[in-house]
CSV table of C-alpha atoms and ligand atoms in Angstrom, one decimal:
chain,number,residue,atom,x,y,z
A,52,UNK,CA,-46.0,-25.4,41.0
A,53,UNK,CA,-42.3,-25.3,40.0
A,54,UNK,CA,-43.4,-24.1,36.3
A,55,UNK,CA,-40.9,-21.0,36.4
A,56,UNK,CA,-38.2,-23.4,37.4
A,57,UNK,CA,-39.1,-26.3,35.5
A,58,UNK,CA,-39.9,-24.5,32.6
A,59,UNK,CA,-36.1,-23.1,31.1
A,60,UNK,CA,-34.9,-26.8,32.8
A,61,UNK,CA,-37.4,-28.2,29.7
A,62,UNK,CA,-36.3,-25.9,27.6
A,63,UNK,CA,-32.1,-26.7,28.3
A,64,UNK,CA,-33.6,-30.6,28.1
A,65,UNK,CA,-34.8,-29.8,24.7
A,66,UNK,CA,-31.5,-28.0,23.6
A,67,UNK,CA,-29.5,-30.7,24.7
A,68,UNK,CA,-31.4,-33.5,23.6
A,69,UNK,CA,-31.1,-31.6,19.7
A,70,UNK,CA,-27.6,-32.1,20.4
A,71,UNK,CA,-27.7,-36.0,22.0
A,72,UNK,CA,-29.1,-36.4,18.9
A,73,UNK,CA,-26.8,-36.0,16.4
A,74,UNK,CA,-24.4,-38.2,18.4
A,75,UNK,CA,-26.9,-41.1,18.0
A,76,UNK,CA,-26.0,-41.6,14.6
A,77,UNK,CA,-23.6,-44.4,15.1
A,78,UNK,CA,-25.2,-47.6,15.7
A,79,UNK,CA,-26.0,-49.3,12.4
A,80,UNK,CA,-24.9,-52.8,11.8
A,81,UNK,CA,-24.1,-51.6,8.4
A,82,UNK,CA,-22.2,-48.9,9.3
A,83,UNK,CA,-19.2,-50.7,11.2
A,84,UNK,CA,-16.6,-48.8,12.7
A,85,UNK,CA,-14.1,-51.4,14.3
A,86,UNK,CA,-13.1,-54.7,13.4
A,87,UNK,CA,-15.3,-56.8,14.6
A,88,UNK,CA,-18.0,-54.9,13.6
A,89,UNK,CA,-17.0,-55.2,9.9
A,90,UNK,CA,-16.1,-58.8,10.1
A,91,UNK,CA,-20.2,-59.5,11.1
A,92,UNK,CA,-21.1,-56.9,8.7
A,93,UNK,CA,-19.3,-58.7,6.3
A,94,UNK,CA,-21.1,-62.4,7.0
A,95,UNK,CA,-24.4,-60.6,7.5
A,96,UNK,CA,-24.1,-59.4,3.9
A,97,UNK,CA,-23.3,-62.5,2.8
A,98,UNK,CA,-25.7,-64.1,4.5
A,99,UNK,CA,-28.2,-61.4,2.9
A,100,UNK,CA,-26.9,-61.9,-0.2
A,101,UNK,CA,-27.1,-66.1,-0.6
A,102,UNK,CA,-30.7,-65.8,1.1
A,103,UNK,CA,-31.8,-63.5,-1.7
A,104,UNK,CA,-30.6,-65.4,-4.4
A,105,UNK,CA,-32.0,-68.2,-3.4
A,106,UNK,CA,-35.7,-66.3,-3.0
A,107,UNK,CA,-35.5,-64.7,-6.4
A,108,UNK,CA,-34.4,-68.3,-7.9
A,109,UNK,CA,-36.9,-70.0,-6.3
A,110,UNK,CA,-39.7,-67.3,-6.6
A,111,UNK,CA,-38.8,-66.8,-10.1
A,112,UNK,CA,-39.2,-70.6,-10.7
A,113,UNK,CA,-42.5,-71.1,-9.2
A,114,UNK,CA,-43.8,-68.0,-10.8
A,115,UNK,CA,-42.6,-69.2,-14.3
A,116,UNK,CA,-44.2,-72.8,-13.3
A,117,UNK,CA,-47.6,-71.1,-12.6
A,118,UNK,CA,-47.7,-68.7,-15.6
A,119,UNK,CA,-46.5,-70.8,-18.3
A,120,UNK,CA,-48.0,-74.1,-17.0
A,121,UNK,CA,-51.5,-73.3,-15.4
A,122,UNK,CA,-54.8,-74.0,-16.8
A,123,UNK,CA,-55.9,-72.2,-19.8
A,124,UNK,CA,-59.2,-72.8,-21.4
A,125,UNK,CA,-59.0,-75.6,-23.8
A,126,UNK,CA,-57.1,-77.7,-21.9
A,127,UNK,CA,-58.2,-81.6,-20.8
A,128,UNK,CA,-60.0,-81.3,-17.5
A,129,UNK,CA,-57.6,-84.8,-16.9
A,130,UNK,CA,-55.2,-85.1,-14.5
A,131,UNK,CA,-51.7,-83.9,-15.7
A,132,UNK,CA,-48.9,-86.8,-16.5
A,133,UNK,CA,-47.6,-87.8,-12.7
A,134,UNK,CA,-43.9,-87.7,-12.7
A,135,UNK,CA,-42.3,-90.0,-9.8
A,136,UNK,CA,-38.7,-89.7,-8.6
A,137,UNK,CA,-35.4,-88.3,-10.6
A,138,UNK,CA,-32.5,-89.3,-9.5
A,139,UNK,CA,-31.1,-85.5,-11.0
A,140,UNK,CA,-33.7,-83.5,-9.3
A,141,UNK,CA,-33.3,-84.7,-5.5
A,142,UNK,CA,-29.3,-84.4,-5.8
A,143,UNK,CA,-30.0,-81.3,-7.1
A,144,UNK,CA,-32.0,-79.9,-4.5
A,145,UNK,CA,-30.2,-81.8,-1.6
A,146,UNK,CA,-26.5,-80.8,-2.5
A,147,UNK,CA,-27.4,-77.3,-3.5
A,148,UNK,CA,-28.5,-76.3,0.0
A,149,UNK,CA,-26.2,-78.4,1.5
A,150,UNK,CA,-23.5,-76.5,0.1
A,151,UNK,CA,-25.2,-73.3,0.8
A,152,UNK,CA,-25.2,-74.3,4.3
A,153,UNK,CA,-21.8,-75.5,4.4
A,154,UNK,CA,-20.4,-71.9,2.6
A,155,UNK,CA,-22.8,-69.9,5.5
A,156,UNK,CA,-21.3,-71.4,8.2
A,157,UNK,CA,-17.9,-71.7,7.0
A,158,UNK,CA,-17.7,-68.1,6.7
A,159,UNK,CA,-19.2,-67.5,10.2
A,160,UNK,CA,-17.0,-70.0,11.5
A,161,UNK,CA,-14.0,-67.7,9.9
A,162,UNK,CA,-15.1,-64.9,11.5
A,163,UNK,CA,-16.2,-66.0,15.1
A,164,UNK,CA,-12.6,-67.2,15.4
A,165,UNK,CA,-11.3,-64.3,13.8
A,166,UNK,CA,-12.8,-61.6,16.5
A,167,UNK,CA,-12.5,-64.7,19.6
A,168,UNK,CA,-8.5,-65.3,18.5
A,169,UNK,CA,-7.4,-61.7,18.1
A,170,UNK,CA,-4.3,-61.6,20.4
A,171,UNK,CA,-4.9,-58.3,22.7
A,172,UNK,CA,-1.3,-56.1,22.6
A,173,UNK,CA,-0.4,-55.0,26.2
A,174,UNK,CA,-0.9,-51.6,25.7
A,175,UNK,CA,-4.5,-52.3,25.1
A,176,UNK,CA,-6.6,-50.4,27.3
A,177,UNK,CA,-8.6,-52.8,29.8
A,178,UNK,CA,-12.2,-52.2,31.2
A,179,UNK,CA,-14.6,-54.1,33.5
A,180,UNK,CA,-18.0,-53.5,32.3
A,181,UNK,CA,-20.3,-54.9,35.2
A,182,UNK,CA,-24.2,-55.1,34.0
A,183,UNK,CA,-26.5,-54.1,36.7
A,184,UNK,CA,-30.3,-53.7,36.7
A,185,UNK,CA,-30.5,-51.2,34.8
A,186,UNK,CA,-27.4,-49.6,34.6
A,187,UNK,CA,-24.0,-50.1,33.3
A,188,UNK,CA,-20.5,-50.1,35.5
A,189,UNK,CA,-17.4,-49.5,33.9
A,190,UNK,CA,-14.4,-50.0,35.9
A,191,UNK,CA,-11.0,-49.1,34.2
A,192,UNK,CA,-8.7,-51.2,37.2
A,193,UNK,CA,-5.5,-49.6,35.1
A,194,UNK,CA,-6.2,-46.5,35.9
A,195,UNK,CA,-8.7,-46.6,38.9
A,196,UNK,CA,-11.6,-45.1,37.6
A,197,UNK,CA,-14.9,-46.1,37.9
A,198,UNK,CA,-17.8,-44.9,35.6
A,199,UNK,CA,-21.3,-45.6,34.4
A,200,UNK,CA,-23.4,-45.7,31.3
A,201,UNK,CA,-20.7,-43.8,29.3
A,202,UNK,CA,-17.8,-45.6,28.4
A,203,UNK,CA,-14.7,-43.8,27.1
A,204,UNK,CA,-12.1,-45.3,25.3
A,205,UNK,CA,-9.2,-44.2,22.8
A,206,UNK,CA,-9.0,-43.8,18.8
A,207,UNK,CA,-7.3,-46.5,17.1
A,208,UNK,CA,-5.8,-45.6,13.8
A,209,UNK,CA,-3.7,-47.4,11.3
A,210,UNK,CA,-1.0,-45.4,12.5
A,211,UNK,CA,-1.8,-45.7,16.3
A,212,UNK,CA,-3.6,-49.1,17.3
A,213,UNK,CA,-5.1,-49.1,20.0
A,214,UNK,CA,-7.3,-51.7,21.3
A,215,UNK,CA,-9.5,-52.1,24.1
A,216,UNK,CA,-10.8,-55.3,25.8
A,217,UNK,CA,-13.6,-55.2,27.7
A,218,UNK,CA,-14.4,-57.7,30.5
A,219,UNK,CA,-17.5,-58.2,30.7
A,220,UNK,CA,-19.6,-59.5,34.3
A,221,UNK,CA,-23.2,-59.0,35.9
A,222,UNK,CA,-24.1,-58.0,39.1
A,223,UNK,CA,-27.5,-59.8,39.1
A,224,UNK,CA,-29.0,-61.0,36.0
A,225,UNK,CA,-27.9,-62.1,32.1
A,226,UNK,CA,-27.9,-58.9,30.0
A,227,UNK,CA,-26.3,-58.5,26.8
A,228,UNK,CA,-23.3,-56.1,26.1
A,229,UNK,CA,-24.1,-54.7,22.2
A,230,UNK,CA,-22.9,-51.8,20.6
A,231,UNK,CA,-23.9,-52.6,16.9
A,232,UNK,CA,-21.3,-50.4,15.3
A,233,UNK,CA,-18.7,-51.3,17.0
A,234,UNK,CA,-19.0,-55.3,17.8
A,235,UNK,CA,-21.5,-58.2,17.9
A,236,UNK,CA,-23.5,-59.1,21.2
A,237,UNK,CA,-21.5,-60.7,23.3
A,238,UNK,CA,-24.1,-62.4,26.9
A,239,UNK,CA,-22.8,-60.8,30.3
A,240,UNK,CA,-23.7,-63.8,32.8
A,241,UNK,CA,-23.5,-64.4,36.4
A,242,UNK,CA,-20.8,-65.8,37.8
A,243,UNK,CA,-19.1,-66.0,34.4
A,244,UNK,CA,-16.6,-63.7,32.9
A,245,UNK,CA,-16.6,-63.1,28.9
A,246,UNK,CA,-14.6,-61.0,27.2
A,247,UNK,CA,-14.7,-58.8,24.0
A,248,UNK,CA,-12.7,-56.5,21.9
A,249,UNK,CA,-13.0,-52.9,20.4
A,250,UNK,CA,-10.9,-51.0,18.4
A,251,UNK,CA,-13.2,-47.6,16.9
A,252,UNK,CA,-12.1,-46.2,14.2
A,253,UNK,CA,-13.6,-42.7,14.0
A,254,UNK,CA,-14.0,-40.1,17.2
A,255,UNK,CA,-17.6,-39.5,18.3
A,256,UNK,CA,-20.7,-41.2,20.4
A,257,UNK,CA,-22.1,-44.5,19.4
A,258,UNK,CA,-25.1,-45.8,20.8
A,259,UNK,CA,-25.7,-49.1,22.2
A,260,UNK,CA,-28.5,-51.3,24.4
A,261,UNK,CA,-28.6,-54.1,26.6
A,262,UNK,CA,-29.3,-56.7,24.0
A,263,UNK,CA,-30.6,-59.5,26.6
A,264,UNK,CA,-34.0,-59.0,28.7
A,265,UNK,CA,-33.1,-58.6,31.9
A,266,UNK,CA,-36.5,-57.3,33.5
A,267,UNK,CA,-39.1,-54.4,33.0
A,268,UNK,CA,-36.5,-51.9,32.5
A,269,UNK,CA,-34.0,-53.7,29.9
A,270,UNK,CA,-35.2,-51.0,27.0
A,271,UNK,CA,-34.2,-48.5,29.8
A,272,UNK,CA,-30.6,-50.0,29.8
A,273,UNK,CA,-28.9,-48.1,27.0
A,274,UNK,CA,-25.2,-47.9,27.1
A,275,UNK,CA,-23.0,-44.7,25.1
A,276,UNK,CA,-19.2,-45.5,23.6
A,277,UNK,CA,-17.2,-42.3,23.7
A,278,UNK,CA,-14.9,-42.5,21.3
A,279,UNK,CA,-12.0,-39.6,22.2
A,280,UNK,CA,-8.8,-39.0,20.2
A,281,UNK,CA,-5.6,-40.4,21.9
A,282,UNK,CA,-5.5,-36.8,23.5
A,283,UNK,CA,-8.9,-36.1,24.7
A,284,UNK,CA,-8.7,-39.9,26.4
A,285,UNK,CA,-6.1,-38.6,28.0
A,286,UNK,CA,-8.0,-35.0,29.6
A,287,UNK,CA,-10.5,-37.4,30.0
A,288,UNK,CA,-8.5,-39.9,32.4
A,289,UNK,CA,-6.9,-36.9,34.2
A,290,UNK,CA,-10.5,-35.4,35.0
A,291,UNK,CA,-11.7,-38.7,36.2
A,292,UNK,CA,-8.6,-39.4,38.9
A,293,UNK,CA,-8.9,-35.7,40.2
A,294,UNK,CA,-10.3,-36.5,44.0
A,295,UNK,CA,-13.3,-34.9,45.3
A,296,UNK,CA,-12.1,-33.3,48.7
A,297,UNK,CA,-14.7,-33.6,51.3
A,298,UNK,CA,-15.4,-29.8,52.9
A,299,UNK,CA,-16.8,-29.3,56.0
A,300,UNK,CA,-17.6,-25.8,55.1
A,301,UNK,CA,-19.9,-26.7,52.2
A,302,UNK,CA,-23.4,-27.0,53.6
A,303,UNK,CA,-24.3,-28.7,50.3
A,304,UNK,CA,-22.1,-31.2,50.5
A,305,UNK,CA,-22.6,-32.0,54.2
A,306,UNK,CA,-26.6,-32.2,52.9
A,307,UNK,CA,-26.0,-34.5,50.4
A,308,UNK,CA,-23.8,-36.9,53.2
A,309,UNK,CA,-27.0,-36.4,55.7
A,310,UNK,CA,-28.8,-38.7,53.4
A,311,UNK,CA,-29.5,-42.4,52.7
A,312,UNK,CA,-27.9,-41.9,49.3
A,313,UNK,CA,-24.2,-42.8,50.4
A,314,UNK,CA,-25.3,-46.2,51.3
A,315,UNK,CA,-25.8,-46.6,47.7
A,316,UNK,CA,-23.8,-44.1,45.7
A,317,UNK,CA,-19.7,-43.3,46.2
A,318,UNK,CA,-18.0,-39.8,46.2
A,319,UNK,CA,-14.4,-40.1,46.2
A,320,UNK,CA,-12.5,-38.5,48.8
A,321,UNK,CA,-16.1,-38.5,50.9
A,322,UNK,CA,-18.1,-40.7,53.4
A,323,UNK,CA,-20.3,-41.5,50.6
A,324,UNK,CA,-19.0,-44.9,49.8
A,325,UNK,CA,-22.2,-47.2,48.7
A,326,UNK,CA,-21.7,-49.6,45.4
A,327,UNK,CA,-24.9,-50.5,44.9
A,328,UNK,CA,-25.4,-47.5,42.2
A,329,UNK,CA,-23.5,-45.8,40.0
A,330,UNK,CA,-20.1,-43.8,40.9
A,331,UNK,CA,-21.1,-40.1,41.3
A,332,UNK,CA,-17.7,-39.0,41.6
A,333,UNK,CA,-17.6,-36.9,38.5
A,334,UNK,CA,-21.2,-37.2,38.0
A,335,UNK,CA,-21.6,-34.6,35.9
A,336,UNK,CA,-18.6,-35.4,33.6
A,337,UNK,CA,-21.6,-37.8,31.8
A,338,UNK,CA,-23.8,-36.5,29.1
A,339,UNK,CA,-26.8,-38.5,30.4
A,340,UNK,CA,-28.7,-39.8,33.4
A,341,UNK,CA,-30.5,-42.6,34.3
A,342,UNK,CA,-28.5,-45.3,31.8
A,343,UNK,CA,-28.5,-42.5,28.7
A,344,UNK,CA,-32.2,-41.9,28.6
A,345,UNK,CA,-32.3,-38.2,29.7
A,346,UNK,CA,-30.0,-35.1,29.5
A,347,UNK,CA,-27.7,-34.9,32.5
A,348,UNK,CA,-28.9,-31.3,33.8
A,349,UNK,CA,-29.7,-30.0,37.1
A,350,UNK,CA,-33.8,-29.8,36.2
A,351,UNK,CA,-33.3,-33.8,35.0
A,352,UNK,CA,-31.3,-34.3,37.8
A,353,UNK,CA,-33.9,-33.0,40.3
A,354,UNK,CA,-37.0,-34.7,38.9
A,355,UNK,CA,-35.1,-37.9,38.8
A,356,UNK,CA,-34.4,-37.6,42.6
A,357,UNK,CA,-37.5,-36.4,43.4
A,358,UNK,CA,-39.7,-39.6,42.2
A,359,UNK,CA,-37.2,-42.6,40.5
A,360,UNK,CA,-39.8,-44.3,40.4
A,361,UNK,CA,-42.0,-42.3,38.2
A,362,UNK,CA,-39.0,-42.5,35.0
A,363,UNK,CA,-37.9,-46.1,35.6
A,364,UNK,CA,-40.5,-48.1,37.9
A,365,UNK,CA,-39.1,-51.0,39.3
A,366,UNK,CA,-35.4,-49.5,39.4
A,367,UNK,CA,-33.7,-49.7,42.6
A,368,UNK,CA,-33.5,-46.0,43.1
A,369,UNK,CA,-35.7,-45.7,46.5
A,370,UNK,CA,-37.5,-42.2,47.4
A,371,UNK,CA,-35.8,-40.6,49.5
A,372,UNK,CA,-37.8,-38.5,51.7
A,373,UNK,CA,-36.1,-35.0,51.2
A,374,UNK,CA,-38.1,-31.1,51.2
A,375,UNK,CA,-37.7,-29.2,48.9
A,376,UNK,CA,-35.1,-27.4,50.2
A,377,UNK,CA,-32.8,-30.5,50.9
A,378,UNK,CA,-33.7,-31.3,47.6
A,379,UNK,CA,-32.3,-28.6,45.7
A,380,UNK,CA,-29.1,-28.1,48.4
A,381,UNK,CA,-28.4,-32.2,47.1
A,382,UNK,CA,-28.9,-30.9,43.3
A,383,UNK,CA,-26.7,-28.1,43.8
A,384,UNK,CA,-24.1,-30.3,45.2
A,385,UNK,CA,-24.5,-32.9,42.8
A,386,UNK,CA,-23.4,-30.7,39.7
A,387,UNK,CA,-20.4,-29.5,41.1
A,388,UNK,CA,-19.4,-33.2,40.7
A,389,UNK,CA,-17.5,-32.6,37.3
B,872,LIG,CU1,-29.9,-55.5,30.9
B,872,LIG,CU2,-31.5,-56.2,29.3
């Protein structure tokens, strides 16, 4: 029915998702970008490394054994001389992998307390990241922002370090915190705290999922790093504490505040004050809706209202009953929400 409507919203989707793209790049183990990253890249080539050795030795071996010593015609249909116990052959193949196993863990021990003792600088930048079904919080308590699914945080360079800690807690159930090119997984419990450590080393968007199944939507949990220069992290923070003033004047708004959605959702500045979901103060600030699966537009925006359910079943996103024209009055306010 909506086809004119829907149909340059598609189009816009299809545009921007060309774009969301290209910032996807970043989230290859092998392609670390801060330290801790690197320090499991390192082990797991290590790891790779030793493992294949081992396989071609002992492939290599076997396939020597069978070629050179199998039957050929000719041979005595006898048993074979039977060889019992050496002494040399079982040290052999009991200190080898012993060793193997002592040089594996020894080098993830080095690097677990590597990346658990860094000592975090005051200036480092310090977030909350809260894991919710199916959403991520992020909670700067510094600077008294509160965001979701799109965590920004500053460059660090040789020249300017800069690190940030993350905090990480759940609002319900385990989920995993992992963003591959940036750090290992690190659990996000209940009623526990843990804590990990970033410091990105080149601008841009890395990509990142819940790495713990947390229910039917965990897939549906993905999580975006922004990684701004020490300037743009700034515009970015400024943009964030700008307050939303609530105007009577602006049917819109005063729409939007009619409806069930405040119980859930906050609006600085405005009666809309729910926790539940994310913070929609500067809603449209995000690339991305519903944890970074879609395109943050108005058409997205709308359909996702419309039916929650129909995207992300078994969210907690309830229909709310709204016509068509309350619908698109909540929309339109919605995007003003830079
Ligand atoms: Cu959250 Cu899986």
């Amino acid at each position: 029915m909506n086809l004119t409507l829907r149909l340059p919203g598609s189009f816009l989707a299809i545009a921007t998702m060309a774009s969301a793209q290209t910032m996807h790049d970043r989230s290859d183990i092998f392609q670390p970008l801060a330290t801790p990253a690197r320090l499991v890249s390192e082990v797991s080539t290590l790891t790779i490394v030793i493992c294949l050795s081992v396989f071609v030795v002992v492939a290599s071996l076997l396939a020597y054994a069978v070629i050179r010593f199998g039957w050929r015609e000719g041979d005595s249909a006898n048993e074979p001389p039977q060889v019992y116990g050496s002494n040399q052959v079982e040290i052999a193949w009991t200190v080898i992998p012993i060793l193997i196993v002592f040089v594996l863990s020894m080098a993830t021990a080095r690097i677990t307390s590597a990346v658990q003792n860094q000592k975090i600088p005051k200036d480092a930048l310090y977030v909350t990241v809260i894991g919710h079904q199916w959403w991520w919080e992020f909670q700067y308590p510094d600077l008294k922002i509160t965001t979701a699914n799109e965590l920004h945080v500053p460059l660090s360079t040789i020249a300017l370090p800069k690190l940030t800690s993350l905090t990480l807690k759940s609002a319900d159930v385990s989920h995993g915190f992992w963003v591959p090119s940036l750090a290992g997984k690190t659990d996000v419990i209940p009623n526990r705290t843990n804590n990990m450590w970033i410091d990105p080393q080149e601008t841009g968007t890395y990509l990142g999922n819940c790495s713990e199944y947390c229910g039917t939507q965990h897939a549906k949990m993905e999580v975006r790093v922004v990684v701004d220069t020490p300037e743009d992290f700034q515009k970015w923070v400024k943009q964030q504490q700008a307050q939303t003033a609530a105007a009577p004047a602006d049917v819109n708004q005063q729409a939007f505040l009619g409806t069930p959605c405040i119980v859930c959702h906050t609006v600085n500045g405005t009666s809309a004050m729910g926790t539940v979901g994310p913070d929609l103060t500067h809603l449209m600030s995000r690339a991305t809706l519903i944890a970074a699966e879609i395109p943050n537009n108005a058409a997205n925006l709308r359909d996702w209202i419309k039916d929650p359910q129909h995207m992300k079943p078994g969210n907690k996103m309830p229909t709310v009953p709204m016509t068509d024209a309350q619908l698109d009055q909540v929309v339109a306010y919605l995007v003003t929400l830079k």
